[in-house]
Coordinates of C-alpha atoms and ligand atoms in Angstrom, one line a residue:
M1 CA 101.4 123.6 104.6
L2 CA 98.4 124.5 102.6
T3 CA 97.7 128.0 103.3
S4 CA 94.2 129.6 102.8
A5 CA 95.9 131.9 100.2
L6 CA 97.0 129.0 98.2
R7 CA 93.6 127.4 98.4
V8 CA 91.8 130.6 97.3
E9 CA 94.2 130.7 94.3
L10 CA 93.7 127.1 93.3
E11 CA 89.8 127.8 93.6
R12 CA 90.2 130.7 91.2
I13 CA 92.2 128.7 88.7
V14 CA 90.0 125.6 88.5
G15 CA 86.7 126.9 89.9
Q16 CA 85.2 126.0 93.3
D17 CA 83.3 123.1 91.8
H18 CA 86.5 121.5 90.9
V19 CA 88.1 121.5 94.3
I20 CA 87.5 118.5 96.6
D21 CA 88.0 118.7 100.3
D22 CA 85.7 116.4 102.0
P23 CA 87.6 114.1 104.3
A24 CA 86.3 110.8 102.6
A25 CA 87.2 111.8 99.2
L26 CA 90.7 113.1 100.3
Q27 CA 91.2 109.6 101.8
R28 CA 90.0 108.1 98.5
Y29 CA 92.3 110.3 96.4
G30 CA 95.1 109.5 98.8
T31 CA 95.5 105.7 98.0
D32 CA 95.9 103.6 95.0
A33 CA 95.2 99.8 94.3
M34 CA 98.0 99.0 97.0
N35 CA 95.6 100.4 99.6
R36 CA 98.3 102.1 101.5
G37 CA 98.2 105.9 101.5
T38 CA 97.8 109.2 103.2
A39 CA 95.0 111.7 102.7
A40 CA 95.6 114.5 100.3
D41 CA 95.2 118.1 101.8
L42 CA 93.2 119.2 98.8
V43 CA 92.3 117.6 95.4
V44 CA 92.0 119.9 92.3
L45 CA 90.4 118.9 88.9
P46 CA 91.8 121.2 86.2
G47 CA 90.0 121.4 83.0
S48 CA 92.7 122.3 80.7
T49 CA 96.5 122.2 80.1
G50 CA 96.5 126.0 81.0
E51 CA 94.9 125.2 84.3
V52 CA 97.3 122.5 85.1
S53 CA 100.1 124.9 84.4
Q54 CA 98.7 127.5 86.7
V55 CA 98.1 124.9 89.5
A56 CA 101.7 123.7 89.2
R57 CA 103.0 127.3 89.3
A58 CA 100.8 128.2 92.3
C59 CA 101.9 125.1 94.2
Y60 CA 105.7 125.7 93.3
A61 CA 105.4 129.4 94.4
A62 CA 103.9 128.2 97.7
K63 CA 106.4 125.3 98.2
V64 CA 103.5 122.9 98.5
P65 CA 104.0 119.3 97.2
F66 CA 101.6 118.2 94.5
V67 CA 100.9 114.8 92.8
P68 CA 99.4 114.1 89.5
R69 CA 96.8 111.3 89.4
G70 CA 95.1 109.2 86.7
G71 CA 92.8 106.3 87.2
G72 CA 94.3 105.5 90.7
T73 CA 95.0 101.8 89.9
G74 CA 98.7 101.9 90.5
Y75 CA 100.3 99.0 92.3
S76 CA 103.2 100.9 93.8
G77 CA 101.6 103.8 95.5
G78 CA 102.9 106.3 92.7
A79 CA 99.7 108.5 93.0
V80 CA 99.8 108.6 96.7
P81 CA 100.4 112.2 98.2
L82 CA 103.0 110.9 100.7
R83 CA 104.0 114.4 101.9
G84 CA 100.5 115.7 101.8
G85 CA 99.7 118.6 99.6
V86 CA 97.6 118.9 96.5
V87 CA 96.5 115.9 94.3
I88 CA 96.0 117.1 90.8
S89 CA 93.5 114.6 89.4
L90 CA 93.4 114.8 85.5
E91 CA 90.0 113.2 85.4
R92 CA 88.4 116.1 83.5
L93 CA 91.0 115.9 80.6
N94 CA 89.3 112.8 79.1
R95 CA 88.8 113.5 75.5
I96 CA 90.0 111.5 72.5
I97 CA 91.0 114.4 70.5
E98 CA 91.7 112.7 67.2
I99 CA 91.9 109.3 65.6
D100 CA 94.0 109.7 62.4
E101 CA 93.3 106.8 60.2
E102 CA 95.6 108.1 57.4
N103 CA 98.7 108.3 59.8
L104 CA 97.7 105.5 62.2
L105 CA 97.7 107.5 65.3
A106 CA 95.5 109.0 68.0
V107 CA 95.8 112.1 70.0
V108 CA 94.2 111.9 73.4
E109 CA 94.1 113.5 76.8
P110 CA 95.5 111.7 79.7
S111 CA 92.4 110.5 81.3
V112 CA 91.0 108.6 78.4
V113 CA 90.3 105.1 79.8
T114 CA 92.7 102.6 78.1
G115 CA 89.9 100.2 77.3
D116 CA 87.7 102.9 75.8
L117 CA 90.5 104.1 73.4
Q118 CA 91.1 100.4 72.5
A119 CA 87.3 100.1 71.6
A120 CA 87.3 103.4 69.7
V121 CA 90.2 102.7 67.5
E122 CA 88.9 99.1 66.9
R123 CA 85.7 100.5 65.6
V124 CA 87.7 102.0 62.6
G125 CA 89.8 98.8 62.1
L126 CA 92.7 100.1 64.2
F127 CA 94.5 98.6 67.2
Y128 CA 96.2 99.9 70.3
P129 CA 98.0 97.0 71.8
P130 CA 98.9 97.8 75.4
D131 CA 96.5 95.9 77.5
P132 CA 97.1 96.3 81.3
A133 CA 94.7 94.0 83.1
S134 CA 93.4 97.2 84.7
L135 CA 92.4 98.6 81.3
R136 CA 88.7 99.3 82.3
Q137 CA 89.8 101.7 85.2
S138 CA 93.5 102.9 84.4
V139 CA 93.9 105.7 81.9
I140 CA 96.4 106.5 79.2
G141 CA 98.3 109.2 81.2
G142 CA 98.8 106.8 84.2
N143 CA 99.8 104.0 81.6
V144 CA 102.3 106.3 80.0
A145 CA 103.6 107.5 83.4
E146 CA 104.1 103.8 84.5
C147 CA 105.1 102.5 81.0
A148 CA 102.2 99.9 81.4
G149 CA 102.5 96.5 79.9
G150 CA 100.2 93.5 79.8
P151 CA 99.8 90.1 78.2
R152 CA 100.2 91.3 74.7
A153 CA 103.6 92.9 75.5
F154 CA 105.5 89.7 74.3
K155 CA 104.6 90.4 70.7
Y156 CA 103.6 94.2 70.7
G157 CA 105.8 95.6 73.4
T158 CA 104.9 98.0 76.2
T159 CA 103.3 101.4 76.3
K160 CA 106.6 103.1 75.5
R161 CA 106.6 101.6 71.9
Y162 CA 103.4 103.5 71.1
V163 CA 104.2 106.9 72.5
L164 CA 105.3 109.3 69.7
G165 CA 104.8 112.6 71.6
L166 CA 103.6 114.3 74.5
E167 CA 102.4 117.7 75.8
A168 CA 103.5 118.0 79.6
V169 CA 103.7 120.7 82.2
L170 CA 106.9 121.1 84.0
P171 CA 106.8 121.3 87.9
T172 CA 107.5 125.1 87.5
G173 CA 104.5 125.4 85.2
E174 CA 106.1 125.7 81.6
V175 CA 104.4 123.5 79.0
I176 CA 106.5 121.5 76.6
E177 CA 105.8 119.5 73.7
T178 CA 108.0 116.5 72.9
G179 CA 108.3 114.2 69.8
S180 CA 105.8 114.8 67.1
K181 CA 103.3 113.1 64.8
A182 CA 106.1 111.8 62.7
V183 CA 107.2 108.2 63.3
K184 CA 110.8 109.3 63.1
N185 CA 112.3 112.1 65.3
V186 CA 115.8 112.3 66.4
V187 CA 116.2 115.9 67.1
G188 CA 118.0 116.4 70.7
Y189 CA 117.5 114.1 73.6
D190 CA 114.4 111.9 73.6
L191 CA 112.4 113.8 76.2
T192 CA 109.4 111.7 75.2
Q193 CA 110.9 108.5 76.5
L194 CA 112.5 110.2 79.4
L195 CA 108.9 111.1 80.7
V196 CA 107.6 107.6 79.7
G197 CA 107.8 105.7 82.9
S198 CA 108.8 108.6 85.1
E199 CA 105.9 107.9 87.5
G200 CA 104.7 111.6 87.6
T201 CA 108.0 112.8 89.2
L202 CA 109.3 114.9 86.2
A203 CA 106.2 116.4 84.6
I204 CA 102.5 116.3 84.3
I205 CA 101.3 114.7 81.0
T206 CA 98.4 116.6 79.5
R207 CA 98.2 115.2 75.9
V208 CA 99.6 112.0 74.3
I209 CA 100.2 111.1 70.7
L210 CA 99.9 107.5 70.2
R211 CA 100.9 105.2 67.4
L212 CA 98.3 102.7 66.3
L213 CA 98.4 99.5 64.1
P214 CA 96.1 97.9 61.9
R215 CA 93.7 95.6 63.8
P216 CA 94.6 91.9 63.4
P217 CA 91.6 90.4 61.6
A218 CA 91.8 86.9 63.2
V219 CA 92.8 85.5 66.6
A220 CA 93.1 81.9 68.0
T221 CA 93.1 80.8 71.5
L222 CA 94.6 77.6 72.9
R223 CA 94.8 76.4 76.6
A224 CA 97.3 73.6 77.6
T225 CA 97.7 72.1 81.0
F226 CA 100.9 70.4 82.4
A227 CA 101.8 68.1 85.2
D228 CA 104.1 70.8 86.8
I229 CA 105.5 74.2 86.0
D230 CA 108.6 72.8 84.4
G231 CA 106.5 71.3 81.6
A232 CA 104.7 74.7 81.0
V233 CA 108.0 76.4 81.0
A234 CA 109.5 73.9 78.7
A235 CA 106.5 74.6 76.3
V236 CA 107.4 78.3 76.1
T237 CA 110.9 77.3 75.0
E238 CA 109.4 74.8 72.5
L239 CA 107.1 77.4 71.1
L240 CA 110.1 79.9 70.6
R241 CA 112.0 77.2 69.0
A242 CA 109.1 76.7 66.6
R243 CA 109.6 80.5 65.9
V244 CA 106.0 81.4 66.9
I245 CA 105.5 84.7 68.8
P246 CA 102.1 84.4 70.3
A247 CA 100.1 87.7 71.0
T248 CA 99.8 86.4 74.6
L249 CA 101.5 83.7 76.4
E250 CA 100.2 83.4 80.0
I251 CA 101.4 81.0 82.5
I252 CA 99.5 80.2 85.8
D253 CA 100.8 78.0 88.5
A254 CA 99.1 75.4 90.7
E255 CA 98.6 77.6 93.7
C256 CA 96.7 80.0 91.4
L257 CA 94.6 77.3 89.8
E258 CA 93.5 76.0 93.3
S259 CA 92.7 79.5 94.3
V260 CA 90.5 80.1 91.3
A261 CA 88.8 76.8 91.9
R262 CA 87.9 77.6 95.6
Y263 CA 86.7 81.1 94.4
T264 CA 84.3 80.0 91.5
G265 CA 83.5 76.7 92.9
A266 CA 84.4 75.2 89.4
E267 CA 87.3 73.1 88.5
M268 CA 89.3 75.2 85.9
A269 CA 91.7 72.3 84.9
P270 CA 91.8 68.4 85.1
A271 CA 92.7 66.9 88.4
G272 CA 96.5 66.8 89.0
T273 CA 97.2 69.9 86.8
G274 CA 100.3 71.6 88.1
A275 CA 100.4 74.5 85.6
M276 CA 98.5 76.0 82.8
L277 CA 99.3 78.1 79.6
L278 CA 97.0 80.3 77.7
V279 CA 98.4 81.0 74.2
E280 CA 96.7 83.3 71.7
V281 CA 98.1 84.0 68.2
D282 CA 96.7 86.9 66.0
G283 CA 97.1 88.1 62.5
L284 CA 95.8 87.3 59.0
E285 CA 93.3 84.5 59.0
Q286 CA 95.5 82.0 57.1
A287 CA 98.7 82.7 59.2
V288 CA 96.8 82.3 62.4
S289 CA 95.2 79.0 61.4
E290 CA 98.8 77.7 60.5
E291 CA 100.3 79.3 63.7
I292 CA 97.8 77.6 66.1
I293 CA 98.6 74.2 64.7
R294 CA 102.3 74.9 65.3
V295 CA 101.4 76.0 68.9
D296 CA 99.4 72.9 69.5
A297 CA 102.4 70.8 68.2
A298 CA 104.7 72.6 70.4
V299 CA 102.8 72.2 73.7
R300 CA 102.3 68.5 73.1
T301 CA 105.9 68.1 72.3
A302 CA 106.6 69.6 75.8
G303 CA 104.3 67.2 77.5
A304 CA 100.9 68.9 77.6
R305 CA 98.3 66.7 79.1
E306 CA 95.3 68.4 77.8
V307 CA 95.0 70.9 75.0
L308 CA 91.8 72.8 74.3
R309 CA 91.3 75.2 71.5
A310 CA 88.5 77.7 71.3
S311 CA 86.2 77.6 68.2
N312 CA 84.3 80.8 68.8
E313 CA 84.2 83.9 71.0
A314 CA 82.2 82.3 73.8
E315 CA 84.7 79.4 74.1
R316 CA 87.5 81.9 74.0
Q317 CA 86.1 83.8 76.9
E318 CA 85.6 80.6 78.8
L319 CA 89.3 79.7 78.3
W320 CA 90.2 83.1 79.7
R321 CA 88.0 82.8 82.7
V322 CA 90.7 81.3 84.8
R323 CA 92.8 84.3 84.2
R324 CA 90.1 86.9 84.7
E325 CA 89.0 85.3 88.1
L326 CA 92.7 85.0 89.4
S327 CA 93.3 88.3 91.1
P328 CA 90.0 88.5 93.1
S329 CA 90.5 84.7 94.0
L330 CA 93.9 85.4 95.7
K331 CA 91.9 87.1 98.6
L332 CA 90.8 83.6 99.8
I333 CA 94.4 82.6 100.5
A334 CA 95.2 85.5 102.8
P335 CA 94.1 89.0 103.4
V336 CA 97.5 90.6 102.4
K337 CA 99.2 90.3 99.2
F338 CA 102.8 91.5 98.5
N339 CA 102.1 91.8 94.8
H340 CA 105.4 91.8 92.8
D341 CA 105.9 92.1 89.0
V342 CA 109.5 90.8 88.7
V343 CA 111.0 90.2 85.4
V344 CA 113.9 88.1 84.1
P345 CA 115.3 87.3 80.7
R346 CA 112.9 84.7 79.1
G347 CA 115.3 81.8 79.3
R348 CA 115.7 82.3 83.0
V349 CA 112.0 81.9 83.9
P350 CA 112.7 78.1 85.0
Q351 CA 115.4 79.5 87.6
L352 CA 112.8 82.2 88.7
F353 CA 110.3 79.4 89.5
D354 CA 112.9 77.5 91.3
L355 CA 113.8 80.6 93.4
V356 CA 110.0 80.9 94.3
A357 CA 109.9 77.3 95.3
R358 CA 112.7 77.9 97.6
L359 CA 111.1 81.0 99.1
R360 CA 107.9 78.9 99.7
R361 CA 109.9 76.4 101.6
E362 CA 111.8 78.9 103.6
S363 CA 108.9 81.5 104.4
R364 CA 106.2 78.7 104.9
L365 CA 103.9 81.2 102.9
K366 CA 101.7 80.7 100.0
I367 CA 103.3 82.3 96.9
P368 CA 100.9 81.9 93.9
C369 CA 102.5 82.9 90.6
F370 CA 101.1 83.8 87.2
G371 CA 102.2 86.1 84.5
H372 CA 103.6 86.7 81.0
A373 CA 105.9 83.9 80.4
G374 CA 106.9 85.2 77.0
D375 CA 108.5 88.2 78.4
G376 CA 109.8 86.6 81.5
N377 CA 107.5 88.9 83.6
I378 CA 106.0 86.8 86.4
H379 CA 103.5 88.0 89.1
V380 CA 104.9 86.7 92.3
N381 CA 102.3 87.2 95.1
I382 CA 103.5 86.6 98.6
M383 CA 100.4 86.2 100.7
V384 CA 100.2 86.9 104.3
D385 CA 97.8 86.8 107.1
P386 CA 99.1 89.7 109.4
G387 CA 97.4 88.0 112.3
E388 CA 99.8 85.0 112.1
E389 CA 102.7 85.5 114.3
G390 CA 105.9 86.2 112.4
A391 CA 104.3 85.9 109.0
M392 CA 104.8 89.7 108.1
D393 CA 108.6 89.4 108.9
R394 CA 108.8 86.1 106.9
A395 CA 107.0 87.9 103.9
Q396 CA 109.4 90.7 104.2
E397 CA 112.4 88.5 104.1
A398 CA 111.0 86.5 101.1
Q399 CA 110.4 89.7 99.2
V400 CA 114.0 90.9 99.7
S401 CA 115.3 87.4 98.6
L402 CA 113.0 87.5 95.6
F403 CA 114.5 91.0 94.6
R404 CA 118.1 89.7 95.2
G405 CA 117.3 86.6 93.2
V406 CA 116.0 88.3 90.1
V407 CA 118.8 90.8 90.1
A408 CA 121.3 87.9 90.1
L409 CA 119.4 86.4 87.2
E410 CA 120.0 89.7 85.2
G411 CA 116.4 90.6 85.6
S412 CA 114.5 93.7 87.3
I413 CA 112.6 94.1 90.5
S414 CA 109.6 95.7 88.4
G415 CA 108.6 94.9 84.9
E416 CA 105.2 96.7 85.2
H417 CA 104.1 98.4 88.3
G418 CA 107.0 100.8 88.9
I419 CA 108.6 101.8 92.0
G420 CA 106.4 104.4 93.5
F421 CA 107.1 104.5 97.2
A422 CA 106.6 100.7 97.8
K423 CA 109.8 99.6 96.1
A424 CA 111.9 102.7 96.6
P425 CA 113.8 101.1 99.5
Y426 CA 115.0 98.5 97.1
I427 CA 116.2 100.1 93.9
A428 CA 119.8 100.2 95.1
L429 CA 119.6 96.4 94.8
E430 CA 119.5 96.9 90.9
L431 CA 120.9 100.3 90.2
S432 CA 124.4 101.4 91.1
P433 CA 125.1 104.6 93.3
V434 CA 126.3 106.4 90.1
E435 CA 123.0 105.5 88.2
I436 CA 120.8 106.6 91.1
D437 CA 122.7 109.8 91.4
L438 CA 122.4 110.6 87.7
M439 CA 118.7 109.9 87.9
Q440 CA 118.4 112.1 91.0
R441 CA 120.3 114.9 89.1
V442 CA 117.8 114.5 86.3
K443 CA 115.0 115.0 88.7
R444 CA 116.5 118.0 90.1
V445 CA 116.9 119.6 86.6
F446 CA 113.2 119.2 86.2
D447 CA 112.1 120.0 89.8
P448 CA 114.8 121.8 91.8
E449 CA 112.7 122.1 94.9
G450 CA 111.5 118.5 94.8
L451 CA 107.8 119.4 95.0
L452 CA 106.3 117.1 92.2
N453 CA 105.4 113.8 93.8
P454 CA 108.1 113.7 96.3
G455 CA 109.1 110.4 98.0
K456 CA 108.8 108.3 94.9
I457 CA 111.3 106.0 93.1
F458 CA 114.3 107.2 95.3
P459 CA 114.8 106.0 98.8
G460 CA 114.7 108.6 101.7
Ligands
LIG501 C1 93.6 94.8 88.8 C2 94.8 95.4 88.2 C3 95.5 95.0 87.2 C4 96.7 95.5 86.7 N1 97.2 95.1 85.7 C5 98.4 95.6 85.3 C6 99.0 95.1 84.0 O1 98.6 94.1 83.4 N2 100.1 95.8 83.5 C7 100.6 97.0 84.2 O2 101.5 97.6 83.7 N3 100.0 97.4 85.2 C8 98.9 96.8 85.7 N4 98.3 97.3 86.9 C9 98.9 98.6 87.5 C10 98.2 99.9 87.1 O3 97.0 99.6 86.6 C11 99.1 100.5 86.0 O4 100.4 100.9 86.6 C12 98.6 101.8 85.3 O5 99.4 102.2 84.3 C13 98.3 102.8 86.3 O6 97.4 103.7 85.7 P1 96.5 104.7 86.4 O7 95.7 105.6 85.4 O8 95.5 104.1 87.3 O9 97.5 105.6 87.0 P2 97.5 106.2 88.8 O10 97.6 104.9 89.7 O11 96.7 107.1 88.9 O12 99.1 106.7 88.8 C14 100.2 105.9 88.5 C15 101.3 106.9 88.4 O13 101.3 107.7 87.2 C16 101.4 109.2 87.6 N5 100.5 109.8 86.8 C17 99.1 109.6 86.5 N6 98.8 110.3 85.6 C18 99.8 111.1 85.2 C19 99.9 112.2 84.3 N7 98.8 112.7 83.6 N8 100.9 112.8 84.2 C20 102.1 112.4 84.9 N9 102.0 111.4 85.8 C21 100.9 110.7 86.0 C22 101.1 109.1 89.0 O14 101.5 110.2 89.8 C23 101.5 107.8 89.6 O15 103.0 107.9 89.9 C24 97.1 96.7 87.3 C25 96.4 97.2 88.5 C26 95.3 96.6 88.9 C27 94.6 97.3 90.1

């Protein structure tokens, strides 16, 4: 599909040094953190919005598919060039253009690493709350395209709450500017929020205006262990009853705790622990000292067996260790992980854990769960050894039952990772035919030929 004429044109636009075609790199740029992909035909690294626009125009004229790529940490295959073609890696657009302390905002290019932006704004007393666990590798453009969340979403919301405006290149090459630096803007349809979470299927984001907050001066961290998951979930309800909104409220189940203990060789919790909560409150010093006492009381009322509070940064890091070691530790359980990020209304988290318990029994698979209890977003990891007869089929069945179950609980099949191609076959479990058709018509308005990131979000 990629003619030599198009290749020559792309080299002219971005310069030969910014075109990648060696087979190993094409494979690398053809996958994301899901590790399922297809090699790109060519990777181009444009250095400006103008170059992105020309690349899009050239691909469109040649009818060759093209896919925007950020940090490549996606968990749903969004950046994978499913139908081949050109991967447009935005990695050279990586400048923090402005941190505007007066207006509490930042203007950034899409490939600023999320953690670097956080560090830069914190140096001047400001705060960018969205904190996907991938923040050392994922970039703002990818976060906006996926509407990334993270542990702090309970109190601070997800990426969409911080996006004031965008510069983006349409598939046909035109450049648009949506929103503005003003915090209020109601002129016309909200194209900014339409592009947030659009998974690189509507436009290529080349600049982002982000809202910032003042950095909370104090933080307090507490870890509570429970006999079982019901106790931990009851503690979440108790906290909400006490009208405490923690900055983070992470829940970790027994299978996860066992896995981390095996991985690190260190017990992470007292023997017999069935679940753990990690709670952090932030804000002004005095408010934080009062709130952490209320958190302490609430978890004890719900039956916490052991409650630890960090009294300095080193202790805080130690309490968080279990959460940090969790993802890598799961590899010890089984080589393949169906990594789901389902979400239910907060009050239905107990039913979600009941559902997972049933799936464990029916599938005879390990399904370690952890997640953001405060917003009902639980990472349900169906672990499979593909060498075990029938295991893949049982995992597949468990996955579909999970999706049906969360939809029945009025939740959603994805709260963070997006649909990409991995979950595309399942969107009809959640969206009606009319809704899917409407979304596909929106897609066609932006991309009549279906060349920008084809095969994503929609089945078929
Ligand atoms: C260890 C780990 C932990 C994670 N934790 C979290 C978490 O806590 N919360 C969470 O939400 N996610 C998490 N993720 C998933 C992932 O990090 C997020 O989805 C992240 O936002 C992807 O960013 P990226 O820069 O890596 O994007 P990529 O993977 O490069 O791309 C993701 C999608 O965005 C599109 N895209 C990228 N850049 C642009 C652009 N400039 N314009 C238009 N479209 C673009 C791509 O086409 C693709 O569809 C985690 C992933 C890993 C590996």
